[in-house]
Structures are given as structure tokens and as C-alpha cells.
Amino acid sequence: MMNFSESPVRLLCKTVSFWVVLAGLTSCLAQDANEARKRVNSNFERNSPAVGERIPDIKVYGSRGEPFAIDQMKGPYTVLIFGCLT
Amino acid sequence: MNGYIRPVSIEERLMHVKEAERTLGSEIPWICDLMSNDMKHAFGGAPNSEFIIDPEGKVAVRRSWSRPDELREDLERLVGAVANPTQVEDLEPVLREDSSNDEIAVGVLPRLELPGGMTPLKVRPNRKEGDPPYYAKLRVEADQAFMDGGEGQLYLGFRLDPLYKVHWNNLTEPLEFGLTNPEWVITSVKKGRAPKLEETADKDPREFLMNIVAADRSEPLELTVRYFACDDANTFCVPVTQKYEILLTRDPDGGRRTQRGGRGGRRGNGGPPARGGGNFGSPRGPGGGGVPFLARLMENDQNQDGRISQDEAPERMSDRFDFMDADGDGFVDREEIQGMRDRFRQRGGLGGNRGSRNRQLR
């Protein structure tokens, strides 16, 4: 069990909040991995909010299925990491 | 890990969140994106990106691929260093493989070898309220030739979803599927049946490969699949019928067909994997692909005179017989079929979403 209760991560969490987003897989692992990675990076550069831009107001779900707006992520700084199980 | 499969409903995606919490043991909160992946796309569409957001809700750092070392440096710069930073080795090994299915065989049915550069296609489950879960999930891919020119190979793979802890009971009837194609989409196989295995139960994907020609890709194929879903605890074994729509367009969230089998499981005992050969529809299987479109069409030439008359034309072809009969002699020969395909290609490729079918063909 990963236990943050006494760890430096827990201390860090007082000033930084961490969130993980479970989303769909992108074809980043296509047959030609380098080509696919380039495409993903290119799309990311074009379509993700740039540094200094406000994050988009998206309505999603919390981990128990409750409605969740991403502006609920309050904290001095917030770390957002995307991933999926598949 | 654990062979998870892309969920088909928000309920299943939330089950994935629970699995993530369980297997990783993390206290870090999870957000569950919509099935349309709105959040992922709004943040650039990368599958493992990371962001640092400042107190005003603005992006301070963005990275298309998560890099923990760089993230730590960023956080030290933004909020200061911590005295004893946690290292990866400080964390207990927490990844929890599910070993509850070790008695069920895997690796009994060889995986199909596919051409390189396969592209995932969009698949839409046609599930109604109250229907049973999609215990087996469909994955569809097309080769580059199909994506470029509308003629190539189509892969169908049915994988058991480990969320439901089910297996194939090979004492029951094998999985069967049927395709209903829209006009101007021809597949070399319209019905398929998985091979009957000697092993009484297994978890291997059921895979099929076929030829496909699509003169118009604007309408989906409809697929119906029937199989028995049997849970590992032997509490149920029920016949299931499920339907999908297969859209002939690339799925940007489709990922790649995994080569690994299901999680855990006992390796099969080798020997002949199946009675009746490989998967139906595969190049190795009975009635499988590998037959060019032209040859398939010419199979309708019943009197073997090298051309197809109106009487010999199948229903799908008879509607367009006059269009295909370029010289108007009442017969369609090989040159005219080839000419039709060339005309499609000159219009920018066979199919694609470039407008109505009528505009293309008339």
C-alpha cells in the first residue's frame, strides 16, 4: 500500500494538490511508435492550453461518479496527470 | 497490467478508476473523463500528459508525456524544495496483479499476425438500458491499404474484459458474429465462428481477419455477436447477444491492439489449438480472407464465361449494374470492375466522407 500519511509527498501536498485523470487511450503506441509520438506531440502543442492560459472549464466526474468541475481543483499549485488503465 | 480493455460505458470507466485505486493503492484523487474524452481533448489529447496549474487557474507547466524527474524540478522551482524528497524506491511495491484467474488457460489459441500499420476504427456499442454488460469487447482495425484506398483488410478481435472475471466455456457453442454491411461495402466474410477448442475453458481473444472493399465509408457496418459468458466462480454461464456499429473511420482514442494475452492464467497445454484450423475469416482459417475483391465478385459468374450477367449479379450489385456495365452490353466483365475501382480512386480514393453516395456513383 502506498502510504503518504507520513511521507514528504504528504507534506508537499499541503502546497501542491495532485490529481490523476483517467481518460481514453490515444494511439500513441501505433506500429510506428516514433511517427505516432510525433503526431501526439504535434497535436498536444496545437491543442493544449499554452503556458499562461487559463485551463478550460470542463465538467467531468469524480472517482465515485459525482459531477466534478475541474475548477474545483483548488490549491496553491495543482498537478494534473492524464492516464488510463488500458 | 492485468489486460484491461477500453470501457464502453461511463460505469465501466468508473470501475477502472476503482481498479486504479485498488491496484496502485494511491491516495491521490482520480478524475474520470467523459466517454467522449472531452477533458483529454481539451488538454491536448495526449494519453500521459501532465500539467502544473498555478493558483490563478492558469497553466504554469505543460508536458505531453509525464516526466517525474522534470516535474519534481518544476515543483521545486515553483513552491520550493522539500527536505527529504520521496524517491521511487521509497514507495512500497504496490502494483497488484490479479491472480484470481490462474486456473483458466491462456495462450491456447495463437494470436493472428497482422500487417504493420493497422489503424483502429471507431466502434459504437449498441447497448440498451438493462442489457447485460459487454463481457467480451470488440476491437476493429483496418490496414493502411484500406485507410488509403478503401480496399484492404479488416481485423475483428473479441477480448474478454477482466473487470467481469469471465472466460470462454468451450463446452458451449463458440462465439459467432454476423455483419450487415451498408450498400457499397463488401467484406469477404459476413459470418464468422470461433474455432472449437480442446481446452475446456480459456481467455484468449477470438480474432478474425477479412478483406474489405468500401466504395463509401459514410455508413457503419452493423455487427451482431453471440457467445456464452461464464464467470470464473462458476455462478453463471449465460448466452449473450450484443450489437455494435463499426464506423469506417480512424478512432483517435483507439490505441493499439495489444499482443499480450489476458492477465494471469494457466498456459495452455500446447498441441493443436483448435479443431478446424485457425480463426474463421483469417488467412489460415476456413472461408477466410486472402481472396481479392475481383475474384470474389467473379464467383458470381455461374456459366464461367468471364463476365457477370444481370441474372448472375448478386442483389447488392444489381442495383448498380448499369453503372458498372460501362459499355452497356448487358454484362460486367473484369475490365469493367477494374475500371469502376479506378474511377473511384480518381475521385480521391474509394470511399471516404466526401459527400453522398449518389454524388460519387452517378
PDB file of N, CA and C in Angstrom, chain B residues 274-312:
ATOM      1  N   ALA B 274      -6.918 -25.899 -32.081  1.00  0.00           N
ATOM      2  CA  ALA B 274      -8.331 -25.810 -32.441  1.00  0.00           C
ATOM      3  C   ALA B 274      -8.686 -26.888 -33.443  1.00  0.00           C
ATOM      4  N   ARG B 275      -9.882 -27.373 -33.302  1.00  0.00           N
ATOM      5  CA  ARG B 275     -10.398 -28.226 -34.366  1.00  0.00           C
ATOM      6  C   ARG B 275     -10.856 -27.332 -35.502  1.00  0.00           C
ATOM      7  N   GLY B 276     -10.503 -27.697 -36.693  1.00  0.00           N
ATOM      8  CA  GLY B 276     -10.989 -26.923 -37.829  1.00  0.00           C
ATOM      9  C   GLY B 276     -10.079 -25.778 -38.204  1.00  0.00           C
ATOM     10  N   GLY B 277      -8.867 -25.761 -37.680  1.00  0.00           N
ATOM     11  CA  GLY B 277      -7.910 -24.760 -38.132  1.00  0.00           C
ATOM     12  C   GLY B 277      -8.007 -23.482 -37.340  1.00  0.00           C
ATOM     13  N   GLY B 278      -7.450 -22.440 -37.936  1.00  0.00           N
ATOM     14  CA  GLY B 278      -7.383 -21.157 -37.254  1.00  0.00           C
ATOM     15  C   GLY B 278      -8.729 -20.478 -37.224  1.00  0.00           C
ATOM     16  N   ASN B 279      -8.692 -19.235 -36.844  1.00  0.00           N
ATOM     17  CA  ASN B 279      -9.925 -18.486 -36.748  1.00  0.00           C
ATOM     18  C   ASN B 279     -10.625 -18.373 -38.087  1.00  0.00           C
ATOM     19  N   PHE B 280     -11.910 -18.501 -38.068  1.00  0.00           N
ATOM     20  CA  PHE B 280     -12.687 -18.284 -39.286  1.00  0.00           C
ATOM     21  C   PHE B 280     -12.430 -16.876 -39.782  1.00  0.00           C
ATOM     22  N   GLY B 281     -12.234 -16.769 -41.066  1.00  0.00           N
ATOM     23  CA  GLY B 281     -12.034 -15.442 -41.607  1.00  0.00           C
ATOM     24  C   GLY B 281     -10.572 -15.042 -41.653  1.00  0.00           C
ATOM     25  N   SER B 282      -9.722 -15.778 -41.024  1.00  0.00           N
ATOM     26  CA  SER B 282      -8.313 -15.446 -41.090  1.00  0.00           C
ATOM     27  C   SER B 282      -7.728 -16.089 -42.339  1.00  0.00           C
ATOM     28  N   PRO B 283      -6.544 -15.628 -42.753  1.00  0.00           N
ATOM     29  CA  PRO B 283      -5.931 -16.255 -43.912  1.00  0.00           C
ATOM     30  C   PRO B 283      -5.698 -17.750 -43.706  1.00  0.00           C
ATOM     31  N   ARG B 284      -5.616 -18.158 -42.441  1.00  0.00           N
ATOM     32  CA  ARG B 284      -5.376 -19.571 -42.185  1.00  0.00           C
ATOM     33  C   ARG B 284      -6.666 -20.341 -41.985  1.00  0.00           C
ATOM     34  N   GLY B 285      -7.733 -19.634 -41.847  1.00  0.00           N
ATOM     35  CA  GLY B 285      -8.957 -20.287 -41.442  1.00  0.00           C
ATOM     36  C   GLY B 285      -9.851 -20.652 -42.603  1.00  0.00           C
ATOM     37  N   PRO B 286     -10.878 -21.428 -42.318  1.00  0.00           N
ATOM     38  CA  PRO B 286     -11.796 -21.818 -43.373  1.00  0.00           C
ATOM     39  C   PRO B 286     -12.616 -20.634 -43.849  1.00  0.00           C
ATOM     40  N   GLY B 287     -12.761 -20.531 -45.154  1.00  0.00           N
ATOM     41  CA  GLY B 287     -13.578 -19.466 -45.717  1.00  0.00           C
ATOM     42  C   GLY B 287     -13.010 -18.103 -45.450  1.00  0.00           C
ATOM     43  N   GLY B 288     -11.708 -18.039 -45.229  1.00  0.00           N
ATOM     44  CA  GLY B 288     -11.108 -16.811 -44.761  1.00  0.00           C
ATOM     45  C   GLY B 288     -10.835 -15.813 -45.852  1.00  0.00           C
ATOM     46  N   GLY B 289     -10.040 -14.794 -45.465  1.00  0.00           N
ATOM     47  CA  GLY B 289      -9.715 -13.723 -46.380  1.00  0.00           C
ATOM     48  C   GLY B 289      -8.672 -14.182 -47.377  1.00  0.00           C
ATOM     49  N   GLY B 290      -7.910 -13.234 -47.891  1.00  0.00           N
ATOM     50  CA  GLY B 290      -6.902 -13.577 -48.854  1.00  0.00           C
ATOM     51  C   GLY B 290      -7.464 -13.703 -50.255  1.00  0.00           C
ATOM     52  N   VAL B 291      -8.780 -13.544 -50.422  1.00  0.00           N
ATOM     53  CA  VAL B 291      -9.386 -13.628 -51.747  1.00  0.00           C
ATOM     54  C   VAL B 291      -9.623 -12.207 -52.249  1.00  0.00           C
ATOM     55  N   PRO B 292      -9.000 -11.827 -53.343  1.00  0.00           N
ATOM     56  CA  PRO B 292      -9.163 -10.467 -53.829  1.00  0.00           C
ATOM     57  C   PRO B 292     -10.627 -10.162 -54.141  1.00  0.00           C
ATOM     58  N   PHE B 293     -10.928  -8.892 -54.056  1.00  0.00           N
ATOM     59  CA  PHE B 293     -12.290  -8.433 -54.297  1.00  0.00           C
ATOM     60  C   PHE B 293     -12.772  -8.844 -55.693  1.00  0.00           C
ATOM     61  N   LEU B 294     -11.898  -8.665 -56.693  1.00  0.00           N
ATOM     62  CA  LEU B 294     -12.279  -9.005 -58.066  1.00  0.00           C
ATOM     63  C   LEU B 294     -12.670 -10.477 -58.166  1.00  0.00           C
ATOM     64  N   ALA B 295     -11.860 -11.327 -57.545  1.00  0.00           N
ATOM     65  CA  ALA B 295     -12.150 -12.767 -57.600  1.00  0.00           C
ATOM     66  C   ALA B 295     -13.451 -13.085 -56.893  1.00  0.00           C
ATOM     67  N   ARG B 296     -13.701 -12.403 -55.764  1.00  0.00           N
ATOM     68  CA  ARG B 296     -14.948 -12.637 -55.036  1.00  0.00           C
ATOM     69  C   ARG B 296     -16.143 -12.285 -55.907  1.00  0.00           C
ATOM     70  N   LEU B 297     -16.028 -11.182 -56.608  1.00  0.00           N
ATOM     71  CA  LEU B 297     -17.144 -10.752 -57.444  1.00  0.00           C
ATOM     72  C   LEU B 297     -17.342 -11.719 -58.614  1.00  0.00           C
ATOM     73  N   MET B 298     -16.230 -12.198 -59.156  1.00  0.00           N
ATOM     74  CA  MET B 298     -16.324 -13.085 -60.314  1.00  0.00           C
ATOM     75  C   MET B 298     -16.821 -14.484 -59.939  1.00  0.00           C
ATOM     76  N   GLU B 299     -16.904 -14.738 -58.624  1.00  0.00           N
ATOM     77  CA  GLU B 299     -17.503 -16.010 -58.215  1.00  0.00           C
ATOM     78  C   GLU B 299     -18.968 -16.086 -58.616  1.00  0.00           C
ATOM     79  N   ASN B 300     -19.555 -14.944 -58.926  1.00  0.00           N
ATOM     80  CA  ASN B 300     -20.956 -14.932 -59.360  1.00  0.00           C
ATOM     81  C   ASN B 300     -21.110 -15.312 -60.836  1.00  0.00           C
ATOM     82  N   ASP B 301     -19.999 -15.478 -61.509  1.00  0.00           N
ATOM     83  CA  ASP B 301     -20.029 -15.865 -62.927  1.00  0.00           C
ATOM     84  C   ASP B 301     -20.338 -17.363 -63.023  1.00  0.00           C
ATOM     85  N   GLN B 302     -21.633 -17.666 -62.974  1.00  0.00           N
ATOM     86  CA  GLN B 302     -22.030 -19.070 -62.855  1.00  0.00           C
ATOM     87  C   GLN B 302     -21.750 -19.889 -64.110  1.00  0.00           C
ATOM     88  N   ASN B 303     -21.878 -19.276 -65.288  1.00  0.00           N
ATOM     89  CA  ASN B 303     -21.636 -20.055 -66.516  1.00  0.00           C
ATOM     90  C   ASN B 303     -20.196 -19.955 -67.003  1.00  0.00           C
ATOM     91  N   GLN B 304     -19.368 -19.316 -66.170  1.00  0.00           N
ATOM     92  CA  GLN B 304     -17.920 -19.286 -66.423  1.00  0.00           C
ATOM     93  C   GLN B 304     -17.569 -18.690 -67.789  1.00  0.00           C
ATOM     94  N   ASP B 305     -18.317 -17.685 -68.201  1.00  0.00           N
ATOM     95  CA  ASP B 305     -17.959 -17.060 -69.479  1.00  0.00           C
ATOM     96  C   ASP B 305     -17.102 -15.811 -69.278  1.00  0.00           C
ATOM     97  N   GLY B 306     -16.636 -15.598 -68.043  1.00  0.00           N
ATOM     98  CA  GLY B 306     -15.723 -14.490 -67.786  1.00  0.00           C
ATOM     99  C   GLY B 306     -16.424 -13.159 -67.588  1.00  0.00           C
ATOM    100  N   ARG B 307     -17.726 -13.177 -67.460  1.00  0.00           N
ATOM    101  CA  ARG B 307     -18.447 -11.924 -67.237  1.00  0.00           C
ATOM    102  C   ARG B 307     -19.720 -12.233 -66.457  1.00  0.00           C
ATOM    103  N   ILE B 308     -20.256 -11.187 -65.849  1.00  0.00           N
ATOM    104  CA  ILE B 308     -21.434 -11.375 -64.996  1.00  0.00           C
ATOM    105  C   ILE B 308     -22.638 -10.737 -65.677  1.00  0.00           C
ATOM    106  N   SER B 309     -23.656 -11.558 -65.885  1.00  0.00           N
ATOM    107  CA  SER B 309     -24.881 -11.023 -66.478  1.00  0.00           C
ATOM    108  C   SER B 309     -25.771 -10.437 -65.390  1.00  0.00           C
ATOM    109  N   GLN B 310     -26.835  -9.778 -65.819  1.00  0.00           N
ATOM    110  CA  GLN B 310     -27.754  -9.217 -64.823  1.00  0.00           C
ATOM    111  C   GLN B 310     -28.382 -10.323 -63.980  1.00  0.00           C
ATOM    112  N   ASP B 311     -28.638 -11.461 -64.610  1.00  0.00           N
ATOM    113  CA  ASP B 311     -29.227 -12.569 -63.857  1.00  0.00           C
ATOM    114  C   ASP B 311     -28.265 -13.126 -62.814  1.00  0.00           C
ATOM    115  N   GLU B 312     -26.973 -13.095 -63.148  1.00  0.00           N
ATOM    116  CA  GLU B 312     -25.976 -13.656 -62.225  1.00  0.00           C
ATOM    117  C   GLU B 312     -25.593 -12.673 -61.123  1.00  0.00           C
TER     118      GLU B 312
END
